[in-house]
CSV table of C-alpha atoms in Angstrom, one decimal:
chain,number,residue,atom,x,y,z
S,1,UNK,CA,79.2,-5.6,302.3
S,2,UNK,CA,80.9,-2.2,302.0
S,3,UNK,CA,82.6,-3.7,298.7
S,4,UNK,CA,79.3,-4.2,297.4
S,5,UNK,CA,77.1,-1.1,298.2
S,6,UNK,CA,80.0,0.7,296.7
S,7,UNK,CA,79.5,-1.2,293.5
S,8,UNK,CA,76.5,-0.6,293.0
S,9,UNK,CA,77.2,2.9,294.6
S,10,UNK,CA,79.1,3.0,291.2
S,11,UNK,CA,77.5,1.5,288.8
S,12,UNK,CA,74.5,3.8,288.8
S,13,UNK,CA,76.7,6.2,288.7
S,14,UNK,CA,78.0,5.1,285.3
S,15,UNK,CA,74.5,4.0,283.9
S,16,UNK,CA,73.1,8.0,284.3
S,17,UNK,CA,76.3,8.9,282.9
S,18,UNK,CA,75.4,6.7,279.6
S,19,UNK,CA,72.0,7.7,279.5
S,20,UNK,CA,72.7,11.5,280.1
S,21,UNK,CA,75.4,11.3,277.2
S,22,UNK,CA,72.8,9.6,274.8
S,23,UNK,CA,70.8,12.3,274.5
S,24,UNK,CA,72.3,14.9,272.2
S,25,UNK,CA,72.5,11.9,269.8
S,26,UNK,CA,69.1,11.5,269.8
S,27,UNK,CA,68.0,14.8,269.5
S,28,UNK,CA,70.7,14.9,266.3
S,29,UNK,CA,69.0,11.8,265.1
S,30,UNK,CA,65.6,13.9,265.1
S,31,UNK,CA,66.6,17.0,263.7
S,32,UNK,CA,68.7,15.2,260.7
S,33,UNK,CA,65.4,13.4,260.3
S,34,UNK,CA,63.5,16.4,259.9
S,35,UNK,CA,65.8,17.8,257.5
S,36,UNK,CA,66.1,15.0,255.2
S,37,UNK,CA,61.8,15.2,255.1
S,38,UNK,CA,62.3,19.2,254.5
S,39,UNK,CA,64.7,18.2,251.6
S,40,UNK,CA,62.4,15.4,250.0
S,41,UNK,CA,59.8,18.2,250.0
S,42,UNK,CA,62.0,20.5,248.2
S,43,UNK,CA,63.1,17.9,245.5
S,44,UNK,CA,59.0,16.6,244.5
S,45,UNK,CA,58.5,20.8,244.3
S,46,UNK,CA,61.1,21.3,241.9
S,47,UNK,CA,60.4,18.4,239.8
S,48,UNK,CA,57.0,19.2,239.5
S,49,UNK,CA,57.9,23.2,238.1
S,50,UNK,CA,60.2,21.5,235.9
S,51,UNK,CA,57.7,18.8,234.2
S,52,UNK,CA,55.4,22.7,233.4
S,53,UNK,CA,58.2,24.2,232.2
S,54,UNK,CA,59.5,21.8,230.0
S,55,UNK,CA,55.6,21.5,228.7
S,56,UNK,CA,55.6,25.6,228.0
S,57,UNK,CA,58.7,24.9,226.3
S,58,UNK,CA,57.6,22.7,224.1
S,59,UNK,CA,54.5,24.4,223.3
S,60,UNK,CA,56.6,27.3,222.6
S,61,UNK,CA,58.8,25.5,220.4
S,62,UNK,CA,55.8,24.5,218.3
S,63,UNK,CA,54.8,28.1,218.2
S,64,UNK,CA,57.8,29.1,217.0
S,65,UNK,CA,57.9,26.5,214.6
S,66,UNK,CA,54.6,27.4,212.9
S,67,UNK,CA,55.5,31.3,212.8
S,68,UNK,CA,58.8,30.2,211.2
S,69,UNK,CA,56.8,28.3,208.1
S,70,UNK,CA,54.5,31.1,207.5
S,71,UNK,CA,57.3,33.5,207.4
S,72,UNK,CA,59.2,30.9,204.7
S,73,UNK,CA,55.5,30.9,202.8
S,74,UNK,CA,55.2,34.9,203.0
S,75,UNK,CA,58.9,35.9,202.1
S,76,UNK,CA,58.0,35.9,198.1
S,77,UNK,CA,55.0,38.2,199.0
S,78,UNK,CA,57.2,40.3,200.7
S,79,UNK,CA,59.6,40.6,198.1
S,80,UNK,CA,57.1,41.0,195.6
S,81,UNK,CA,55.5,44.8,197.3
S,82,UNK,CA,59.0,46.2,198.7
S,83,UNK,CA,58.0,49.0,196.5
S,84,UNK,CA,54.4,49.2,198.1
S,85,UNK,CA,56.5,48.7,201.9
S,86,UNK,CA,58.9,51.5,201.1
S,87,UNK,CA,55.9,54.0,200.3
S,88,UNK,CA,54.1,52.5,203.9
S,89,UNK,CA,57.6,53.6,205.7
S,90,UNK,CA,57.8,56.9,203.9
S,91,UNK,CA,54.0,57.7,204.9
S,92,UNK,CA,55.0,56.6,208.6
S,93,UNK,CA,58.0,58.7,208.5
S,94,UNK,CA,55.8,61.4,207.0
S,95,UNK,CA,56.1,65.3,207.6
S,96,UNK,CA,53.8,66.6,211.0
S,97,UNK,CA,50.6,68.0,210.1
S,98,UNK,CA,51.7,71.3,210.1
S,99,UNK,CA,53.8,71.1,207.5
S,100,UNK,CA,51.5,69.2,205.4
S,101,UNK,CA,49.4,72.5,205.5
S,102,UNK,CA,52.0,74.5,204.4
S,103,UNK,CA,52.6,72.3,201.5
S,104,UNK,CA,48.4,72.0,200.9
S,105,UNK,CA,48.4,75.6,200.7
S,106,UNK,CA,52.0,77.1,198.9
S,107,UNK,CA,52.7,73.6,197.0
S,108,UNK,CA,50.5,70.7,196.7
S,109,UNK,CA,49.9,67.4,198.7
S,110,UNK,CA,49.5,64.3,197.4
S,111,UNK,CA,49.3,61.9,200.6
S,112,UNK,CA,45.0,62.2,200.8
S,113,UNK,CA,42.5,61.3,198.3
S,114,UNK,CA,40.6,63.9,198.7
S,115,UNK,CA,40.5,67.2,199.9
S,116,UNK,CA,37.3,69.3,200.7
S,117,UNK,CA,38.2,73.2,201.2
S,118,UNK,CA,36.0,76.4,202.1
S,119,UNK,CA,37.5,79.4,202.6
S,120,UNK,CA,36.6,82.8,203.0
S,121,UNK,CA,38.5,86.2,201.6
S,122,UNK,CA,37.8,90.4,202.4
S,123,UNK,CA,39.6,92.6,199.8
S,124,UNK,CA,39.3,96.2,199.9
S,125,UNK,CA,40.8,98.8,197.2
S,126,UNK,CA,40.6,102.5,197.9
S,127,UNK,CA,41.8,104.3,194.6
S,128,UNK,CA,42.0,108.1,194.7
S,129,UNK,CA,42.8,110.3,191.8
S,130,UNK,CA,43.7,113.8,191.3
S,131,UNK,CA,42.0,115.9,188.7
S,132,UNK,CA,43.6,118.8,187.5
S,133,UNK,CA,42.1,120.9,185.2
S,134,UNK,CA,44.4,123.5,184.1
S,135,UNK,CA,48.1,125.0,183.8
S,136,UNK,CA,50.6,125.9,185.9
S,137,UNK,CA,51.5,129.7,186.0
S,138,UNK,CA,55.6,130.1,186.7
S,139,UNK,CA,56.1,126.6,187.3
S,140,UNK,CA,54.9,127.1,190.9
S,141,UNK,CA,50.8,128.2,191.2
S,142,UNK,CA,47.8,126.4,189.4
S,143,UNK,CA,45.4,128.2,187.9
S,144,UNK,CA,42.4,126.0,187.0
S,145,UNK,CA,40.2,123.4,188.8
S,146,UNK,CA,40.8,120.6,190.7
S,147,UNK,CA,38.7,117.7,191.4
S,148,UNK,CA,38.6,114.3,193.1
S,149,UNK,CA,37.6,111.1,191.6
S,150,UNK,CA,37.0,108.4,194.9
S,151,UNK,CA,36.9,104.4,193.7
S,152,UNK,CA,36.0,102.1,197.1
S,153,UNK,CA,35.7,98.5,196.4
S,154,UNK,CA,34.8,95.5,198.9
S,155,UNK,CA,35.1,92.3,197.7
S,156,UNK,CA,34.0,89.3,199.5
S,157,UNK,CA,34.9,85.3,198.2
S,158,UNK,CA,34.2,82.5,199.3
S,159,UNK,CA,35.5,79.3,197.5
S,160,UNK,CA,34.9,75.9,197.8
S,161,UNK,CA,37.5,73.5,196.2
S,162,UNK,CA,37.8,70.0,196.2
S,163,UNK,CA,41.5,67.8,195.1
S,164,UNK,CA,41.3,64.4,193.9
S,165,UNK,CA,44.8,62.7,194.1
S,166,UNK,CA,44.8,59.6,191.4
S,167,UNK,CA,48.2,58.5,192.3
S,168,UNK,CA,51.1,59.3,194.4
S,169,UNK,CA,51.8,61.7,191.5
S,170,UNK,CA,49.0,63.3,190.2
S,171,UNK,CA,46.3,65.2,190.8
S,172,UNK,CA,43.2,67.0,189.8
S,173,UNK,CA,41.0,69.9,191.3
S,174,UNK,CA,38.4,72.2,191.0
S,175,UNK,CA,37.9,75.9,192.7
S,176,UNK,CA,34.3,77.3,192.8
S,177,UNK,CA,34.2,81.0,193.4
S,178,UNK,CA,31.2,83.1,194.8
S,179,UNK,CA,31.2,86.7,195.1
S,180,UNK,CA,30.1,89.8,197.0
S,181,UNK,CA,31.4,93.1,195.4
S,182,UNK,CA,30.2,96.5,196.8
S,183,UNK,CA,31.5,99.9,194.9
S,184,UNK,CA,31.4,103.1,195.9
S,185,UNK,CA,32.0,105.6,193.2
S,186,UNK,CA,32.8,109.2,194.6
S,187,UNK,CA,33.2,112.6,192.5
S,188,UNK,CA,34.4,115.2,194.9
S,189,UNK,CA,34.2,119.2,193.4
S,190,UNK,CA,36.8,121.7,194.7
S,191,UNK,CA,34.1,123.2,197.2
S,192,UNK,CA,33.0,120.0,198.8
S,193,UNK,CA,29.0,121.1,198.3
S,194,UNK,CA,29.1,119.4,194.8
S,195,UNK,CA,29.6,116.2,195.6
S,196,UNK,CA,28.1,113.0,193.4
S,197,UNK,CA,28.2,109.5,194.7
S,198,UNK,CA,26.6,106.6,194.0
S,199,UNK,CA,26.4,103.3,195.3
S,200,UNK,CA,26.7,99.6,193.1
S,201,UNK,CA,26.7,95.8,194.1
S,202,UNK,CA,26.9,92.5,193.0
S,203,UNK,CA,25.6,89.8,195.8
S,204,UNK,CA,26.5,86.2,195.7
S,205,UNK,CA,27.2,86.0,192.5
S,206,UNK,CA,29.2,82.8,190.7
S,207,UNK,CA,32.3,83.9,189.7
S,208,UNK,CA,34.7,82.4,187.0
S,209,UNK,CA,35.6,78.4,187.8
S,210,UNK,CA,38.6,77.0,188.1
S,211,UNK,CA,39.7,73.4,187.2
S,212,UNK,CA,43.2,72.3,188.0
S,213,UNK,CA,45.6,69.6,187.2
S,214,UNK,CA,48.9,68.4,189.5
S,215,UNK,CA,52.1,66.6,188.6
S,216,UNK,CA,54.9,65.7,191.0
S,217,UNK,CA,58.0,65.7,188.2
S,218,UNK,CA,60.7,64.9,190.9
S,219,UNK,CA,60.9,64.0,194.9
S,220,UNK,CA,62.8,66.3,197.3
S,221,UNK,CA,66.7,65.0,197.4
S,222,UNK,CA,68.9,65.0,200.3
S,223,UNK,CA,71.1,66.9,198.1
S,224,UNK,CA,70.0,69.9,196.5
S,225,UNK,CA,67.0,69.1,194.4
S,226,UNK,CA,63.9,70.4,195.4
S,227,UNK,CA,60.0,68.8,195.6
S,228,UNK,CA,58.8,69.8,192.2
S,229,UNK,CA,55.3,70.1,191.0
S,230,UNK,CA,54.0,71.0,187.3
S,231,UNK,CA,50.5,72.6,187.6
S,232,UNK,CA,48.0,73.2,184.6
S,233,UNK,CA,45.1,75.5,185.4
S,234,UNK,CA,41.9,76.2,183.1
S,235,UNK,CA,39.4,79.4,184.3
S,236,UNK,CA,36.0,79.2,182.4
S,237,UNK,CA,34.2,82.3,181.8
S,238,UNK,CA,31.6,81.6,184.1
S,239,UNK,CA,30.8,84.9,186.0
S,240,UNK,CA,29.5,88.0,184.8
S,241,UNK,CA,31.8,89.8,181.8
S,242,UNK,CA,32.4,93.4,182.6
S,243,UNK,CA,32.1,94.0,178.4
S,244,UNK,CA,28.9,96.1,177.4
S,245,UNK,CA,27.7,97.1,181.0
S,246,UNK,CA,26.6,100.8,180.2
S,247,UNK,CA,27.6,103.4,182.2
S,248,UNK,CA,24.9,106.2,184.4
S,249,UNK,CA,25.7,109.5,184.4
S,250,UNK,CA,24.3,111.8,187.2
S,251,UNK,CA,25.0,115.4,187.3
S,252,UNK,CA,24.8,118.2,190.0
S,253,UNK,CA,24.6,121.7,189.6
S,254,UNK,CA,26.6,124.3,192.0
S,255,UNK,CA,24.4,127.6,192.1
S,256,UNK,CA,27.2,129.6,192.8
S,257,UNK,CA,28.6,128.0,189.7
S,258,UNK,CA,25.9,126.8,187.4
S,259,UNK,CA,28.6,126.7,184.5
S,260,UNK,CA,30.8,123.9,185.9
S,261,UNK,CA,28.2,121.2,187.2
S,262,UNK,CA,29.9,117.6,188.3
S,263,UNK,CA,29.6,114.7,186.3
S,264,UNK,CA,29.7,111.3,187.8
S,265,UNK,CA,29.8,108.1,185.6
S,266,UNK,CA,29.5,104.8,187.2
S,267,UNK,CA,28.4,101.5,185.9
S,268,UNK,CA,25.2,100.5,186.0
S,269,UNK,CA,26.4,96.7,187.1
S,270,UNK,CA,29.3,95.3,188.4
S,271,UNK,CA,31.4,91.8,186.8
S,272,UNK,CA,32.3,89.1,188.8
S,273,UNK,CA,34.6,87.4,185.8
S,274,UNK,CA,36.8,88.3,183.1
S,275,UNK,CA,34.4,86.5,180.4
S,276,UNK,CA,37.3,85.1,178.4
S,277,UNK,CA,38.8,81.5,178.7
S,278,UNK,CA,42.5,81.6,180.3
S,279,UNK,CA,44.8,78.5,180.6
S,280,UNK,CA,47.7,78.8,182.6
S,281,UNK,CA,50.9,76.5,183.4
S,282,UNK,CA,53.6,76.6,185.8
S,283,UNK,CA,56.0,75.3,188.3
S,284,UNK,CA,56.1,75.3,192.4
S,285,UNK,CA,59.3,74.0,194.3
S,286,UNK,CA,59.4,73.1,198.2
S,287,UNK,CA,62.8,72.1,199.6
S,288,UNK,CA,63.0,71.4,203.4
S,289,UNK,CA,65.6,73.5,205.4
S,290,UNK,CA,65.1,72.6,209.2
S,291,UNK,CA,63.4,74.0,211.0
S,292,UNK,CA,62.2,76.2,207.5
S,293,UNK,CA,60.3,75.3,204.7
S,294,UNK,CA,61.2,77.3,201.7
S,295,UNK,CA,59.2,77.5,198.8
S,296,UNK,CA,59.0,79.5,195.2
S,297,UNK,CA,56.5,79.4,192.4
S,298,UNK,CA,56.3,80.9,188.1
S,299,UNK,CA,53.5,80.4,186.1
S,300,UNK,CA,52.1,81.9,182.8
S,301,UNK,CA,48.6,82.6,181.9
S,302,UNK,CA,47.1,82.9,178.3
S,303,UNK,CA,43.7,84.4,177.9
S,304,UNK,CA,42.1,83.7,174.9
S,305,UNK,CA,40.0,86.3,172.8
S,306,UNK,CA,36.7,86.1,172.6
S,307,UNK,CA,33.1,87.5,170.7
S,308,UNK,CA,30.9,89.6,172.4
S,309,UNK,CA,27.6,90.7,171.3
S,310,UNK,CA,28.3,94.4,172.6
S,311,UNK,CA,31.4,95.6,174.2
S,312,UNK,CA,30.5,99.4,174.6
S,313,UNK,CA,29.8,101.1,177.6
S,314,UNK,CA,27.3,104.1,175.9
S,315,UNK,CA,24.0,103.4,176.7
S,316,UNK,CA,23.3,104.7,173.7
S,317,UNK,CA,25.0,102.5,171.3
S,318,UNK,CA,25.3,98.4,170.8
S,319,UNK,CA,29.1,97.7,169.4
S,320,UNK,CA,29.4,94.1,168.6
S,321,UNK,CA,33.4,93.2,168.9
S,322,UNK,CA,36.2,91.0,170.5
S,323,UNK,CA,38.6,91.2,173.4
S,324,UNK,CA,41.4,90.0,174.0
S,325,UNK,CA,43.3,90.3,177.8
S,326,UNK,CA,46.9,90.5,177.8
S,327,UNK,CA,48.9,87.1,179.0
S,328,UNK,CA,50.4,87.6,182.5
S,329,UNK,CA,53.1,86.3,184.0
S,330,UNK,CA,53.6,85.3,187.7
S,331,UNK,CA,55.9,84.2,190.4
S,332,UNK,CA,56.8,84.0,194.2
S,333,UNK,CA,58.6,82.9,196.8
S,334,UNK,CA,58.8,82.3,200.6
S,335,UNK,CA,59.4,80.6,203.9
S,336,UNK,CA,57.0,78.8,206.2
S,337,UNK,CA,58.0,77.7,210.3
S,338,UNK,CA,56.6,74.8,211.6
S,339,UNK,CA,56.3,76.2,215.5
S,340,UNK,CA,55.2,72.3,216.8
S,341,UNK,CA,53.4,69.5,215.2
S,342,UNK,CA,50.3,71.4,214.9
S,343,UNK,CA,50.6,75.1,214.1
S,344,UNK,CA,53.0,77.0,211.2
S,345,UNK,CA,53.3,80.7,210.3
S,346,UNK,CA,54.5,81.7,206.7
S,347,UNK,CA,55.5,84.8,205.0
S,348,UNK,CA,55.2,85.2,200.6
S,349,UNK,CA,56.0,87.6,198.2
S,350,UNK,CA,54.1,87.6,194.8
S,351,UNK,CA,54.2,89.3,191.5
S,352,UNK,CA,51.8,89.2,188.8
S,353,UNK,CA,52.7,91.4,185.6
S,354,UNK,CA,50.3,91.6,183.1
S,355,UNK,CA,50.1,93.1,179.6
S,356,UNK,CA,48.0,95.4,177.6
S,357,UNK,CA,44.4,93.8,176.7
S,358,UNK,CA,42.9,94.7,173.2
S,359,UNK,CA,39.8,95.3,171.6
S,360,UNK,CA,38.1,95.6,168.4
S,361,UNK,CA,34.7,96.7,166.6
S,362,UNK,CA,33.4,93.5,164.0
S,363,UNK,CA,35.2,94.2,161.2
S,364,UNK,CA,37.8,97.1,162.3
S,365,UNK,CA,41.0,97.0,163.3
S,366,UNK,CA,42.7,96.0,167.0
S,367,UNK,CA,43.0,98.9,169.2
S,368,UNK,CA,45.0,98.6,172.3
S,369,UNK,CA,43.8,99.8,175.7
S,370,UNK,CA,46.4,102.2,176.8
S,371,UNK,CA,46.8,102.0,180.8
S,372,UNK,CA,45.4,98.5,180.7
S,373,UNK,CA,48.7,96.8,181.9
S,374,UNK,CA,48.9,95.7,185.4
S,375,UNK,CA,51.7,95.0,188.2
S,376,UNK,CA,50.4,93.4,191.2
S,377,UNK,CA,52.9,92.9,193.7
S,378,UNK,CA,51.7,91.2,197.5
S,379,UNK,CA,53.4,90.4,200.8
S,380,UNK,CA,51.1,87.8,202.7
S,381,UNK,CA,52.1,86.4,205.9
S,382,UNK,CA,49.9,83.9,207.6
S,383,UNK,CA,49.3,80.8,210.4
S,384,UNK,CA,47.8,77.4,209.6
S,385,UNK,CA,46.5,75.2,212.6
S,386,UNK,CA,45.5,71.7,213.0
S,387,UNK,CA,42.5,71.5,214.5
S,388,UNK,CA,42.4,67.6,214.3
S,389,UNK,CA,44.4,65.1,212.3
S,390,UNK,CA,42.2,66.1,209.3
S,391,UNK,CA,41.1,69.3,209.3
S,392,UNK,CA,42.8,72.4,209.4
S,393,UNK,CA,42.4,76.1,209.5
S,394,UNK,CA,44.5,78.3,207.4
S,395,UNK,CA,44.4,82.1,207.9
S,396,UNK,CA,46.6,84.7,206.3
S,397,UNK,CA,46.6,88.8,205.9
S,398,UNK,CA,48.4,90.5,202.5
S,399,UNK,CA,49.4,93.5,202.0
S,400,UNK,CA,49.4,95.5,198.7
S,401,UNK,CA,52.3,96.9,197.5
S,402,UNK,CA,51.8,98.6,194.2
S,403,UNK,CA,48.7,100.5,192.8
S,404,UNK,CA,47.1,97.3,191.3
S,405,UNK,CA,47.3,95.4,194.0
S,406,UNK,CA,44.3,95.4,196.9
S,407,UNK,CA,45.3,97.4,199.8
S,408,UNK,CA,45.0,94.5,202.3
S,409,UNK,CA,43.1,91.2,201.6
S,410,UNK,CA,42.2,89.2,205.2
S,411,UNK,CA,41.4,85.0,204.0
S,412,UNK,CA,40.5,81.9,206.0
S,413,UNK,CA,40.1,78.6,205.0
S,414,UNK,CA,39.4,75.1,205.9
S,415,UNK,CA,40.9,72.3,204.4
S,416,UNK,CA,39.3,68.6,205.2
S,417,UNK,CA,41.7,65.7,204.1
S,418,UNK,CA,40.3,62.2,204.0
């Protein structure tokens, strides 16, 4: 009996033993389970994001495929306007807007088809004279009188232009001029209380038109070739001739010197042209130095002689006769800053030297004007602005720097490129 309940004693013992050392396998067999399910998931995900991606590819591929035949199809196209696709480069690689002013005002532009301009200029001369009337007594005191002749001019113009470009190389233009003048004439005695002056003006008159023809002859070089322009310029004789405007004399009396009275002659009208045709010719450079622009100009002007029905000045007397301007020659140079993408400042000297103008009586001989020769010499600085990728505003101040020249000229303008 003890034999047995040992046994079994023991073999209970041995069967919780066996069922307490089954466990971790089972839970093994449950988690492997789950991970082989996990695992299957995986495996159906992946296949399907392979099946869409191998569809995008091949959609892709037959994208690509078509782009690639029209390319084959467009290649002789392309080859045929490389010339055309170089120019489309060149205009994307362009200069900033600022200096495209520059070159719109010193040069000329060819990259718009047209070009609309208004601008607005203020001149004034002030031209005093000393009178003396006579000698010197031992090369020290004057004994005589002296007198004051007083010439104020204001001249206001406004111009309104318009450029046509043709082609990449040529262009044409025309410049309409209207003007304000305003003249004082001033004839000062050597006491002050005989003093003539009298007042003349000209308002809004048409002035003398301007046509005008461009040429690029050769492109700015890398090397040292510069942007080159030929320029041909016609004037017609469309404002007022100064030839056979008679003169008004006014006279005043001193009574403490009724002897000597002072005479003031002034025209009676004032011109707003030269009344002769002019055609003019010359050439403009621009070569690129960065950050500088520098740029130079010559030109020559022929004025042709023309008939007049009277060319006198007496009021008294009709003189039918020609004139005849002298030519002139021209030239300047300069250097413009572009300060960003939208503003530049510029400075300029220019010259103008013109010759002795003639003038005859129907039937007598030439007779030159003695004193009629002119040298105009300017210093002009001035700022341009982009106000909007087509219009501009261009202002500028000169300076006079010889007798013929205007004391100081003040201009603005407004160029519109489309």
């Amino acid at each position: 009996m003890r034999f047995r309940k040992r046994f079994e004693l023991t073999g209970s013992c041995m069967l919780v033993t066996a069922v307490m050392a089954s466990m971790p396998a089972l839970a093994a067999t449950e988690a492997q389970l789950q991970e082989q399910e996990q695992l299957l998931f995986e495996i159906r995900q992946l296949k399907l994001i392979n099946e869409s991606q191998s569809r995008q590819i091949q959609l892709m591929e037959q994208r690509l495929s078509g782009l690639e035949q029209q390319s084959s199809a467009a290649q002789p196209q392309q080859q045929a306007s490389a010339s055309a696709g170089d120019d489309d480069i060149k205009r994307e690689a362009g200069p900033s807007q600022s200096v495209e002013d520059v070159l719109q005002q010193e040069h000329a532009l060819f990259s718009n088809k047209w070009t609309i301009e208004g601008g607005l200029s203020y001149s004034h001369y002030d031209r005093k004279q000393l009178v003396l009337d006579g000698f010197l007594a031992l090369d020290a005191i004057f004994l005589g009188d002296i007198s004051i002749d007083d010439v104020e001019s204001d001249i206001f113009t406004f111009d309104l232009g318009a450029n046509y470009t043709l082609s990449d190389r040529w262009q044409l233009g025309v410049d309409v001029p209207l003007i304000s003048r305003y003249s004082t004439y001033t004839k000062s005695a050597p006491t002050y209380t005989n003093t003539v002056q009298a007042d003349v003006d000209a308002m809004f008159k048409l002035g003398d038109i301007e046509f005008n023809s461009f040429y690029k002859l050769f492109d700015e070089s890398e090397g040292s070739w510069p942007d080159t322009v030929w320029s041909v310029r016609l004037k017609a004789p469309t404002g007022k001739d100064p030839y056979g405007i008679k003169t008004i004399t006014e006279e005043k009396v001193d009574p403490s010197d009724p002897d000597n009275p002072t005479i003031l002659r002034y025209p009676s009208e004032l011109a707003t042209g030269s009344g002769l045709w002019a055609l003019g010719t010359g050439l403009s450079f621009v070569k690129t130095v960065d950050p500088a622009i520098l740029f130079a100009s010559i030109d020559y002007t022929h004025q042709f002689a023309n008939d007049f029905s009277d060319i006198s000045s007496d009021p008294d007397v009709t003189t039918p006769g020609e004139v005849r301007l002298g030519d002139s020659i021209g030239f300047g140079f300069g250097v413009a800053f572009a300060i960003n993408d939208r503003m530049s400042l510029s400075l300029a000297y220019a010259q103008r030297l013109q010759e002795e103008s003639e003038s005859k009586a129907s039937g007598g001989p030439w007779v030159t004007a003695i004193g009629s020769d002119a040298n105009a010499a300017t210093f002009t600085t001035g700022i341009t602005y982009a106000l909007d990728p087509k219009l501009s505003m261009s202002t500028s101040l000169g300076i006079g720097l010889t007798p013929d020249s205007p004391d100081f000229t003040v201009g603005i303008k407004f160029p519109y490129r489309f």
